[in-house]
Amino acid sequence: MDTRKRIFSGIQPSGNTHIGNLLGAIRHWAARQTENDNLFCVVDLHAITVYQDPAELKKHTREMAGLLLAAGISPQHSILFVQSHVSAHAELAWILNCVIPMGWMSRMTQYKEKSKNRENVSVGLFDYPALMAADILLYQTHQVPVGEDQKQHVELARDTAQRFNNLFGETFTIPEPVIAGNGARIMGLDDPTKKMSKSSPRAEGVILLLDPPDAIRTKIRRAKTDSLSGIVFDEGRPGLYNLLVIYELVTGLGRSEIEDRFTGKGYGVFKNELAEAVVEYLRPLQTRYAEFTADPARLDSILAEGAAKARPLAEQTLKLVKERVGLG
Ligand code: TYM
């Protein structure tokens, strides 16, 4: 029996890719590649839901692809492509727009947060989960590995698939979100009550994947903690807890081992060790990234090949959808 699963996930090319993206999502994509059929997508159509400078968007899209390759996404095992290169995404999104009830979309917490006090947000920002559902459903996806903040959107994609199948007959595979237990919600270093975010206006709370070592050291040294003593995993101490989770994930050590290591030691020692561990964790990724981006023609050909492989899969589903709906 074939137990291989179809995996799909996406990431926005908005620049500022950070350690939360890596620990919550990208590292899981890379780790399970050989067991499954994977598609990983740089979602430029999602990025333009807020204004992007055109030249920067183009640059960030290539950079994002370079980062994914540097983080271990292998074109041999995964289809890596850019969303706007496969026009079926936008086309299916329109059809799903006509199936998804307004009420479902209005409940999306990310939209509510992002649109707060802003009259001039784009229609695209509101509609963003419909495009995300199209991304997922086009490839008959079984599993969608994402960080905690995207869970609600993947559930909307699942509900949309069910609704469409009920209305028009079996068409879509029902996808499920896969959320890593640990690291699925890395918090800001400057404010451990808010998730680390690409759009955070406070750069000091965000460790970027391409930060030079000294920037990483400074940010970790300044990370907000408390005045209690003892380096222990205690969710009631959110600043310390977040740093310890990062330490745990980048070193691969167990929790009790970590607590033993820092018994009788203070924040100074812990933060120094954490900073060095993060620097070493990101070093090979940064080296590989420099190699990939030094050869833009190769990067573009990997993306062109990815789109060429994704397109027929997407078109097959779109054709079926159109038949089901009665288009054409
Ligand atoms: P994006 O680009 O905001 O984030 C990419 C991935 O990183 C995860 N993530 C985090 N994980 C842990 N801690 C954090 N602080 C943190 N911040 C972000 C996100 O959960 C995500 O998995 N809409 C999506 C992109 C998308 C997509 C899709 C994903 C478009 N189509 C289809 C899955 C399937 C987004 O903006 O992710």
PDB file of N, CA, C and O in Angstrom, residues 82-154:
ATOM      1  N   VAL A  82       7.175  29.142  -7.441  1.00  0.00           N
ATOM      2  CA  VAL A  82       6.609  30.443  -7.086  1.00  0.00           C
ATOM      3  C   VAL A  82       5.126  30.442  -7.471  1.00  0.00           C
ATOM      4  O   VAL A  82       4.758  30.081  -8.594  1.00  0.00           O
ATOM      5  N   GLN A  83       4.299  30.855  -6.537  1.00  0.00           N
ATOM      6  CA  GLN A  83       2.840  30.796  -6.700  1.00  0.00           C
ATOM      7  C   GLN A  83       2.354  31.461  -7.992  1.00  0.00           C
ATOM      8  O   GLN A  83       1.553  30.891  -8.735  1.00  0.00           O
ATOM      9  N   SER A  84       2.836  32.652  -8.313  1.00  0.00           N
ATOM     10  CA  SER A  84       2.311  33.375  -9.487  1.00  0.00           C
ATOM     11  C   SER A  84       2.745  32.727 -10.800  1.00  0.00           C
ATOM     12  O   SER A  84       2.235  33.083 -11.855  1.00  0.00           O
ATOM     13  N   HIS A  85       3.689  31.770 -10.741  1.00  0.00           N
ATOM     14  CA  HIS A  85       4.104  31.083 -11.966  1.00  0.00           C
ATOM     15  C   HIS A  85       3.086  30.026 -12.405  1.00  0.00           C
ATOM     16  O   HIS A  85       3.181  29.482 -13.495  1.00  0.00           O
ATOM     17  N   VAL A  86       2.156  29.712 -11.509  1.00  0.00           N
ATOM     18  CA  VAL A  86       1.135  28.708 -11.841  1.00  0.00           C
ATOM     19  C   VAL A  86      -0.230  29.405 -11.714  1.00  0.00           C
ATOM     20  O   VAL A  86      -0.747  29.604 -10.622  1.00  0.00           O
ATOM     21  N   SER A  87      -0.799  29.780 -12.849  1.00  0.00           N
ATOM     22  CA  SER A  87      -1.963  30.674 -12.813  1.00  0.00           C
ATOM     23  C   SER A  87      -3.212  30.000 -12.244  1.00  0.00           C
ATOM     24  O   SER A  87      -4.175  30.669 -11.857  1.00  0.00           O
ATOM     25  N   ALA A  88      -3.197  28.679 -12.156  1.00  0.00           N
ATOM     26  CA  ALA A  88      -4.353  27.964 -11.602  1.00  0.00           C
ATOM     27  C   ALA A  88      -4.659  28.392 -10.160  1.00  0.00           C
ATOM     28  O   ALA A  88      -5.807  28.296  -9.710  1.00  0.00           O
ATOM     29  N   HIS A  89      -3.643  28.887  -9.427  1.00  0.00           N
ATOM     30  CA  HIS A  89      -3.890  29.290  -8.031  1.00  0.00           C
ATOM     31  C   HIS A  89      -4.917  30.426  -7.976  1.00  0.00           C
ATOM     32  O   HIS A  89      -5.872  30.385  -7.201  1.00  0.00           O
ATOM     33  N   ALA A  90      -4.669  31.445  -8.816  1.00  0.00           N
ATOM     34  CA  ALA A  90      -5.577  32.598  -8.799  1.00  0.00           C
ATOM     35  C   ALA A  90      -6.957  32.200  -9.334  1.00  0.00           C
ATOM     36  O   ALA A  90      -7.994  32.674  -8.860  1.00  0.00           O
ATOM     37  N   GLU A  91      -6.959  31.307 -10.306  1.00  0.00           N
ATOM     38  CA  GLU A  91      -8.231  30.914 -10.930  1.00  0.00           C
ATOM     39  C   GLU A  91      -9.101  30.098  -9.959  1.00  0.00           C
ATOM     40  O   GLU A  91     -10.304  30.339  -9.825  1.00  0.00           O
ATOM     41  N   LEU A  92      -8.469  29.149  -9.278  1.00  0.00           N
ATOM     42  CA  LEU A  92      -9.259  28.367  -8.316  1.00  0.00           C
ATOM     43  C   LEU A  92      -9.712  29.254  -7.157  1.00  0.00           C
ATOM     44  O   LEU A  92     -10.827  29.090  -6.637  1.00  0.00           O
ATOM     45  N   ALA A  93      -8.855  30.203  -6.775  1.00  0.00           N
ATOM     46  CA  ALA A  93      -9.225  31.094  -5.661  1.00  0.00           C
ATOM     47  C   ALA A  93     -10.555  31.793  -5.977  1.00  0.00           C
ATOM     48  O   ALA A  93     -11.408  31.942  -5.105  1.00  0.00           O
ATOM     49  N   TRP A  94     -10.728  32.213  -7.236  1.00  0.00           N
ATOM     50  CA  TRP A  94     -11.994  32.887  -7.582  1.00  0.00           C
ATOM     51  C   TRP A  94     -13.187  31.953  -7.393  1.00  0.00           C
ATOM     52  O   TRP A  94     -14.209  32.326  -6.811  1.00  0.00           O
ATOM     53  N   ILE A  95     -13.009  30.731  -7.864  1.00  0.00           N
ATOM     54  CA  ILE A  95     -14.140  29.789  -7.759  1.00  0.00           C
ATOM     55  C   ILE A  95     -14.453  29.509  -6.284  1.00  0.00           C
ATOM     56  O   ILE A  95     -15.615  29.496  -5.878  1.00  0.00           O
ATOM     57  N   LEU A  96     -13.393  29.355  -5.486  1.00  0.00           N
ATOM     58  CA  LEU A  96     -13.628  29.100  -4.055  1.00  0.00           C
ATOM     59  C   LEU A  96     -14.271  30.314  -3.374  1.00  0.00           C
ATOM     60  O   LEU A  96     -15.064  30.166  -2.446  1.00  0.00           O
ATOM     61  N   ASN A  97     -13.931  31.508  -3.849  1.00  0.00           N
ATOM     62  CA  ASN A  97     -14.585  32.722  -3.338  1.00  0.00           C
ATOM     63  C   ASN A  97     -16.088  32.619  -3.389  1.00  0.00           C
ATOM     64  O   ASN A  97     -16.800  33.224  -2.587  1.00  0.00           O
ATOM     65  N   CYS A  98     -16.546  31.890  -4.388  1.00  0.00           N
ATOM     66  CA  CYS A  98     -17.990  31.796  -4.608  1.00  0.00           C
ATOM     67  C   CYS A  98     -18.616  30.650  -3.826  1.00  0.00           C
ATOM     68  O   CYS A  98     -19.825  30.435  -3.894  1.00  0.00           O
ATOM     69  N   VAL A  99     -17.764  29.934  -3.069  1.00  0.00           N
ATOM     70  CA  VAL A  99     -18.243  28.789  -2.294  1.00  0.00           C
ATOM     71  C   VAL A  99     -18.114  29.069  -0.787  1.00  0.00           C
ATOM     72  O   VAL A  99     -18.882  28.556   0.019  1.00  0.00           O
ATOM     73  N   ILE A 100     -17.135  29.896  -0.439  1.00  0.00           N
ATOM     74  CA  ILE A 100     -16.858  30.158   0.982  1.00  0.00           C
ATOM     75  C   ILE A 100     -17.831  31.225   1.502  1.00  0.00           C
ATOM     76  O   ILE A 100     -17.915  32.309   0.940  1.00  0.00           O
ATOM     77  N   PRO A 101     -18.562  30.922   2.570  1.00  0.00           N
ATOM     78  CA  PRO A 101     -19.475  31.929   3.132  1.00  0.00           C
ATOM     79  C   PRO A 101     -18.705  33.085   3.777  1.00  0.00           C
ATOM     80  O   PRO A 101     -17.646  32.869   4.363  1.00  0.00           O
ATOM     81  N   MET A 102     -19.240  34.287   3.661  1.00  0.00           N
ATOM     82  CA  MET A 102     -18.645  35.468   4.291  1.00  0.00           C
ATOM     83  C   MET A 102     -18.392  35.239   5.784  1.00  0.00           C
ATOM     84  O   MET A 102     -17.399  35.690   6.337  1.00  0.00           O
ATOM     85  N   GLY A 103     -19.345  34.551   6.410  1.00  0.00           N
ATOM     86  CA  GLY A 103     -19.234  34.346   7.860  1.00  0.00           C
ATOM     87  C   GLY A 103     -17.949  33.619   8.246  1.00  0.00           C
ATOM     88  O   GLY A 103     -17.310  33.962   9.243  1.00  0.00           O
ATOM     89  N   TRP A 104     -17.567  32.630   7.430  1.00  0.00           N
ATOM     90  CA  TRP A 104     -16.322  31.900   7.739  1.00  0.00           C
ATOM     91  C   TRP A 104     -15.124  32.835   7.656  1.00  0.00           C
ATOM     92  O   TRP A 104     -14.246  32.822   8.513  1.00  0.00           O
ATOM     93  N   MET A 105     -15.119  33.649   6.610  1.00  0.00           N
ATOM     94  CA  MET A 105     -13.971  34.541   6.409  1.00  0.00           C
ATOM     95  C   MET A 105     -13.913  35.601   7.510  1.00  0.00           C
ATOM     96  O   MET A 105     -12.842  35.962   7.978  1.00  0.00           O
ATOM     97  N   SER A 106     -15.078  36.051   7.918  1.00  0.00           N
ATOM     98  CA  SER A 106     -15.117  37.118   8.928  1.00  0.00           C
ATOM     99  C   SER A 106     -14.600  36.654  10.280  1.00  0.00           C
ATOM    100  O   SER A 106     -14.263  37.478  11.123  1.00  0.00           O
ATOM    101  N   ARG A 107     -14.552  35.346  10.469  1.00  0.00           N
ATOM    102  CA  ARG A 107     -14.067  34.838  11.758  1.00  0.00           C
ATOM    103  C   ARG A 107     -12.547  34.708  11.823  1.00  0.00           C
ATOM    104  O   ARG A 107     -11.997  34.382  12.873  1.00  0.00           O
ATOM    105  N   MET A 108     -11.850  34.941  10.721  1.00  0.00           N
ATOM    106  CA  MET A 108     -10.405  34.710  10.695  1.00  0.00           C
ATOM    107  C   MET A 108      -9.676  35.713  11.604  1.00  0.00           C
ATOM    108  O   MET A 108      -9.719  36.916  11.370  1.00  0.00           O
ATOM    109  N   THR A 109      -9.018  35.184  12.615  1.00  0.00           N
ATOM    110  CA  THR A 109      -8.428  36.089  13.620  1.00  0.00           C
ATOM    111  C   THR A 109      -7.255  36.887  13.046  1.00  0.00           C
ATOM    112  O   THR A 109      -7.044  38.027  13.424  1.00  0.00           O
ATOM    113  N   GLN A 110      -6.503  36.286  12.109  1.00  0.00           N
ATOM    114  CA  GLN A 110      -5.356  37.026  11.581  1.00  0.00           C
ATOM    115  C   GLN A 110      -5.825  38.287  10.849  1.00  0.00           C
ATOM    116  O   GLN A 110      -5.232  39.352  10.992  1.00  0.00           O
ATOM    117  N   TYR A 111      -6.909  38.147  10.084  1.00  0.00           N
ATOM    118  CA  TYR A 111      -7.428  39.321   9.386  1.00  0.00           C
ATOM    119  C   TYR A 111      -7.887  40.373  10.382  1.00  0.00           C
ATOM    120  O   TYR A 111      -7.606  41.565  10.233  1.00  0.00           O
ATOM    121  N   LYS A 112      -8.575  39.927  11.421  1.00  0.00           N
ATOM    122  CA  LYS A 112      -9.079  40.890  12.407  1.00  0.00           C
ATOM    123  C   LYS A 112      -7.929  41.678  13.030  1.00  0.00           C
ATOM    124  O   LYS A 112      -8.004  42.881  13.200  1.00  0.00           O
ATOM    125  N   GLU A 113      -6.839  40.933  13.343  1.00  0.00           N
ATOM    126  CA  GLU A 113      -5.686  41.619  13.944  1.00  0.00           C
ATOM    127  C   GLU A 113      -5.029  42.573  12.965  1.00  0.00           C
ATOM    128  O   GLU A 113      -4.704  43.705  13.300  1.00  0.00           O
ATOM    129  N   LYS A 114      -4.829  42.085  11.722  1.00  0.00           N
ATOM    130  CA  LYS A 114      -4.088  42.906  10.757  1.00  0.00           C
ATOM    131  C   LYS A 114      -4.871  44.115  10.273  1.00  0.00           C
ATOM    132  O   LYS A 114      -4.284  45.099   9.843  1.00  0.00           O
ATOM    133  N   SER A 115      -6.186  44.024  10.317  1.00  0.00           N
ATOM    134  CA  SER A 115      -6.978  45.125   9.768  1.00  0.00           C
ATOM    135  C   SER A 115      -7.402  46.122  10.847  1.00  0.00           C
ATOM    136  O   SER A 115      -8.007  47.135  10.545  1.00  0.00           O
ATOM    137  N   LYS A 116      -7.047  45.823  12.089  1.00  0.00           N
ATOM    138  CA  LYS A 116      -7.452  46.666  13.219  1.00  0.00           C
ATOM    139  C   LYS A 116      -7.151  48.139  12.960  1.00  0.00           C
ATOM    140  O   LYS A 116      -6.035  48.496  12.602  1.00  0.00           O
ATOM    141  N   ASN A 117      -8.140  48.961  13.176  1.00  0.00           N
ATOM    142  CA  ASN A 117      -7.974  50.412  13.044  1.00  0.00           C
ATOM    143  C   ASN A 117      -7.482  50.854  11.676  1.00  0.00           C
ATOM    144  O   ASN A 117      -6.894  51.914  11.545  1.00  0.00           O
ATOM    145  N   ARG A 118      -7.627  50.026  10.662  1.00  0.00           N
ATOM    146  CA  ARG A 118      -7.154  50.448   9.344  1.00  0.00           C
ATOM    147  C   ARG A 118      -8.294  50.331   8.347  1.00  0.00           C
ATOM    148  O   ARG A 118      -8.767  49.244   8.062  1.00  0.00           O
ATOM    149  N   GLU A 119      -8.699  51.460   7.820  1.00  0.00           N
ATOM    150  CA  GLU A 119      -9.817  51.510   6.881  1.00  0.00           C
ATOM    151  C   GLU A 119      -9.409  51.057   5.493  1.00  0.00           C
ATOM    152  O   GLU A 119     -10.242  50.605   4.715  1.00  0.00           O
ATOM    153  N   ASN A 120      -8.119  51.234   5.175  1.00  0.00           N
ATOM    154  CA  ASN A 120      -7.727  51.075   3.775  1.00  0.00           C
ATOM    155  C   ASN A 120      -7.032  49.755   3.460  1.00  0.00           C
ATOM    156  O   ASN A 120      -6.293  49.667   2.494  1.00  0.00           O
ATOM    157  N   VAL A 121      -7.263  48.711   4.286  1.00  0.00           N
ATOM    158  CA  VAL A 121      -6.665  47.413   3.945  1.00  0.00           C
ATOM    159  C   VAL A 121      -7.301  46.906   2.637  1.00  0.00           C
ATOM    160  O   VAL A 121      -8.447  47.222   2.330  1.00  0.00           O
ATOM    161  N   SER A 122      -6.543  46.094   1.901  1.00  0.00           N
ATOM    162  CA  SER A 122      -7.046  45.647   0.599  1.00  0.00           C
ATOM    163  C   SER A 122      -8.092  44.540   0.755  1.00  0.00           C
ATOM    164  O   SER A 122      -8.128  43.832   1.778  1.00  0.00           O
ATOM    165  N   VAL A 123      -8.913  44.394  -0.272  1.00  0.00           N
ATOM    166  CA  VAL A 123      -9.865  43.279  -0.320  1.00  0.00           C
ATOM    167  C   VAL A 123      -9.072  41.962  -0.288  1.00  0.00           C
ATOM    168  O   VAL A 123      -9.480  40.969   0.305  1.00  0.00           O
ATOM    169  N   GLY A 124      -7.895  41.998  -0.930  1.00  0.00           N
ATOM    170  CA  GLY A 124      -7.037  40.807  -0.974  1.00  0.00           C
ATOM    171  C   GLY A 124      -6.648  40.319   0.410  1.00  0.00           C
ATOM    172  O   GLY A 124      -6.565  39.113   0.651  1.00  0.00           O
ATOM    173  N   LEU A 125      -6.435  41.250   1.332  1.00  0.00           N
ATOM    174  CA  LEU A 125      -6.052  40.839   2.688  1.00  0.00           C
ATOM    175  C   LEU A 125      -7.196  40.058   3.341  1.00  0.00           C
ATOM    176  O   LEU A 125      -6.979  39.066   4.025  1.00  0.00           O
ATOM    177  N   PHE A 126      -8.410  40.501   3.100  1.00  0.00           N
ATOM    178  CA  PHE A 126      -9.575  39.794   3.639  1.00  0.00           C
ATOM    179  C   PHE A 126      -9.711  38.417   2.994  1.00  0.00           C
ATOM    180  O   PHE A 126     -10.014  37.416   3.639  1.00  0.00           O
ATOM    181  N   ASP A 127      -9.422  38.389   1.691  1.00  0.00           N
ATOM    182  CA  ASP A 127      -9.674  37.206   0.884  1.00  0.00           C
ATOM    183  C   ASP A 127      -8.536  36.177   0.916  1.00  0.00           C
ATOM    184  O   ASP A 127      -8.649  35.071   0.385  1.00  0.00           O
ATOM    185  N   TYR A 128      -7.461  36.576   1.545  1.00  0.00           N
ATOM    186  CA  TYR A 128      -6.228  35.801   1.609  1.00  0.00           C
ATOM    187  C   TYR A 128      -6.446  34.308   1.922  1.00  0.00           C
ATOM    188  O   TYR A 128      -5.871  33.442   1.245  1.00  0.00           O
ATOM    189  N   PRO A 129      -7.331  33.953   2.883  1.00  0.00           N
ATOM    190  CA  PRO A 129      -7.514  32.521   3.165  1.00  0.00           C
ATOM    191  C   PRO A 129      -8.131  31.737   1.997  1.00  0.00           C
ATOM    192  O   PRO A 129      -7.917  30.528   1.891  1.00  0.00           O
ATOM    193  N   ALA A 130      -8.866  32.413   1.108  1.00  0.00           N
ATOM    194  CA  ALA A 130      -9.437  31.695  -0.052  1.00  0.00           C
ATOM    195  C   ALA A 130      -8.320  31.305  -1.017  1.00  0.00           C
ATOM    196  O   ALA A 130      -8.316  30.201  -1.583  1.00  0.00           O
ATOM    197  N   LEU A 131      -7.363  32.205  -1.185  1.00  0.00           N
ATOM    198  CA  LEU A 131      -6.209  31.891  -2.035  1.00  0.00           C
ATOM    199  C   LEU A 131      -5.379  30.775  -1.402  1.00  0.00           C
ATOM    200  O   LEU A 131      -4.892  29.870  -2.080  1.00  0.00           O
ATOM    201  N   MET A 132      -5.274  30.832  -0.094  1.00  0.00           N
ATOM    202  CA  MET A 132      -4.519  29.789   0.607  1.00  0.00           C
ATOM    203  C   MET A 132      -5.221  28.428   0.470  1.00  0.00           C
ATOM    204  O   MET A 132      -4.573  27.398   0.272  1.00  0.00           O
ATOM    205  N   ALA A 133      -6.545  28.448   0.528  1.00  0.00           N
ATOM    206  CA  ALA A 133      -7.298  27.204   0.328  1.00  0.00           C
ATOM    207  C   ALA A 133      -7.052  26.681  -1.090  1.00  0.00           C
ATOM    208  O   ALA A 133      -6.863  25.475  -1.296  1.00  0.00           O
ATOM    209  N   ALA A 134      -7.011  27.600  -2.064  1.00  0.00           N
ATOM    210  CA  ALA A 134      -6.755  27.180  -3.449  1.00  0.00           C
ATOM    211  C   ALA A 134      -5.375  26.529  -3.558  1.00  0.00           C
ATOM    212  O   ALA A 134      -5.219  25.474  -4.183  1.00  0.00           O
ATOM    213  N   ASP A 135      -4.374  27.141  -2.927  1.00  0.00           N
ATOM    214  CA  ASP A 135      -3.011  26.576  -2.948  1.00  0.00           C
ATOM    215  C   ASP A 135      -3.037  25.118  -2.516  1.00  0.00           C
ATOM    216  O   ASP A 135      -2.452  24.236  -3.146  1.00  0.00           O
ATOM    217  N   ILE A 136      -3.720  24.907  -1.396  1.00  0.00           N
ATOM    218  CA  ILE A 136      -3.708  23.582  -0.761  1.00  0.00           C
ATOM    219  C   ILE A 136      -4.531  22.575  -1.584  1.00  0.00           C
ATOM    220  O   ILE A 136      -4.078  21.470  -1.867  1.00  0.00           O
ATOM    221  N   LEU A 137      -5.726  23.001  -1.993  1.00  0.00           N
ATOM    222  CA  LEU A 137      -6.668  22.047  -2.602  1.00  0.00           C
ATOM    223  C   LEU A 137      -6.281  21.681  -4.035  1.00  0.00           C
ATOM    224  O   LEU A 137      -6.599  20.582  -4.506  1.00  0.00           O
ATOM    225  N   LEU A 138      -5.589  22.579  -4.724  1.00  0.00           N
ATOM    226  CA  LEU A 138      -5.175  22.289  -6.111  1.00  0.00           C
ATOM    227  C   LEU A 138      -4.340  21.026  -6.225  1.00  0.00           C
ATOM    228  O   LEU A 138      -4.330  20.376  -7.263  1.00  0.00           O
ATOM    229  N   TYR A 139      -3.601  20.724  -5.152  1.00  0.00           N
ATOM    230  CA  TYR A 139      -2.654  19.599  -5.235  1.00  0.00           C
ATOM    231  C   TYR A 139      -3.159  18.359  -4.506  1.00  0.00           C
ATOM    232  O   TYR A 139      -2.394  17.449  -4.251  1.00  0.00           O
ATOM    233  N   GLN A 140      -4.443  18.328  -4.189  1.00  0.00           N
ATOM    234  CA  GLN A 140      -5.031  17.168  -3.490  1.00  0.00           C
ATOM    235  C   GLN A 140      -4.185  16.814  -2.260  1.00  0.00           C
ATOM    236  O   GLN A 140      -3.818  15.659  -2.025  1.00  0.00           O
ATOM    237  N   THR A 141      -3.911  17.859  -1.497  1.00  0.00           N
ATOM    238  CA  THR A 141      -2.989  17.760  -0.357  1.00  0.00           C
ATOM    239  C   THR A 141      -3.595  16.992   0.818  1.00  0.00           C
ATOM    240  O   THR A 141      -4.753  17.211   1.178  1.00  0.00           O
ATOM    241  N   HIS A 142      -2.778  16.114   1.426  1.00  0.00           N
ATOM    242  CA  HIS A 142      -3.209  15.439   2.660  1.00  0.00           C
ATOM    243  C   HIS A 142      -2.814  16.258   3.893  1.00  0.00           C
ATOM    244  O   HIS A 142      -3.592  16.386   4.828  1.00  0.00           O
ATOM    245  N   GLN A 143      -1.563  16.742   3.892  1.00  0.00           N
ATOM    246  CA  GLN A 143      -1.062  17.384   5.111  1.00  0.00           C
ATOM    247  C   GLN A 143      -0.426  18.738   4.814  1.00  0.00           C
ATOM    248  O   GLN A 143       0.283  18.891   3.807  1.00  0.00           O
ATOM    249  N   VAL A 144      -0.674  19.672   5.724  1.00  0.00           N
ATOM    250  CA  VAL A 144      -0.136  21.022   5.565  1.00  0.00           C
ATOM    251  C   VAL A 144       0.668  21.384   6.818  1.00  0.00           C
ATOM    252  O   VAL A 144       0.088  21.755   7.849  1.00  0.00           O
ATOM    253  N   PRO A 145       1.991  21.227   6.768  1.00  0.00           N
ATOM    254  CA  PRO A 145       2.796  21.565   7.947  1.00  0.00           C
ATOM    255  C   PRO A 145       2.975  23.074   8.083  1.00  0.00           C
ATOM    256  O   PRO A 145       3.545  23.724   7.199  1.00  0.00           O
ATOM    257  N   VAL A 146       2.484  23.626   9.168  1.00  0.00           N
ATOM    258  CA  VAL A 146       2.537  25.078   9.397  1.00  0.00           C
ATOM    259  C   VAL A 146       2.774  25.362  10.880  1.00  0.00           C
ATOM    260  O   VAL A 146       2.609  24.490  11.727  1.00  0.00           O
ATOM    261  N   GLY A 147       3.118  26.603  11.183  1.00  0.00           N
ATOM    262  CA  GLY A 147       3.162  27.060  12.568  1.00  0.00           C
ATOM    263  C   GLY A 147       1.750  27.301  13.066  1.00  0.00           C
ATOM    264  O   GLY A 147       0.783  27.335  12.289  1.00  0.00           O
ATOM    265  N   GLU A 148       1.650  27.479  14.372  1.00  0.00           N
ATOM    266  CA  GLU A 148       0.341  27.621  15.044  1.00  0.00           C
ATOM    267  C   GLU A 148      -0.539  28.724  14.419  1.00  0.00           C
ATOM    268  O   GLU A 148      -1.756  28.560  14.273  1.00  0.00           O
ATOM    269  N   ASP A 149       0.089  29.823  13.986  1.00  0.00           N
ATOM    270  CA  ASP A 149      -0.704  30.971  13.518  1.00  0.00           C
ATOM    271  C   ASP A 149      -1.474  30.691  12.227  1.00  0.00           C
ATOM    272  O   ASP A 149      -2.389  31.428  11.886  1.00  0.00           O
ATOM    273  N   GLN A 150      -1.086  29.628  11.503  1.00  0.00           N
ATOM    274  CA  GLN A 150      -1.767  29.335  10.231  1.00  0.00           C
ATOM    275  C   GLN A 150      -2.822  28.239  10.360  1.00  0.00           C
ATOM    276  O   GLN A 150      -3.478  27.872   9.384  1.00  0.00           O
ATOM    277  N   LYS A 151      -2.974  27.712  11.578  1.00  0.00           N
ATOM    278  CA  LYS A 151      -3.877  26.570  11.769  1.00  0.00           C
ATOM    279  C   LYS A 151      -5.305  26.895  11.333  1.00  0.00           C
ATOM    280  O   LYS A 151      -5.957  26.121  10.616  1.00  0.00           O
ATOM    281  N   GLN A 152      -5.786  28.067  11.721  1.00  0.00           N
ATOM    282  CA  GLN A 152      -7.173  28.439  11.409  1.00  0.00           C
ATOM    283  C   GLN A 152      -7.396  28.521   9.889  1.00  0.00           C
ATOM    284  O   GLN A 152      -8.445  28.127   9.385  1.00  0.00           O
ATOM    285  N   HIS A 153      -6.384  28.999   9.181  1.00  0.00           N
ATOM    286  CA  HIS A 153      -6.509  29.093   7.719  1.00  0.00           C
ATOM    287  C   HIS A 153      -6.552  27.700   7.076  1.00  0.00           C
ATOM    288  O   HIS A 153      -7.283  27.487   6.102  1.00  0.00           O
ATOM    289  N   VAL A 154      -5.765  26.784   7.596  1.00  0.00           N
ATOM    290  CA  VAL A 154      -5.778  25.425   7.026  1.00  0.00           C
ATOM    291  C   VAL A 154      -7.122  24.756   7.339  1.00  0.00           C
ATOM    292  O   VAL A 154      -7.675  24.029   6.509  1.00  0.00           O
TER     293      VAL A 154
END
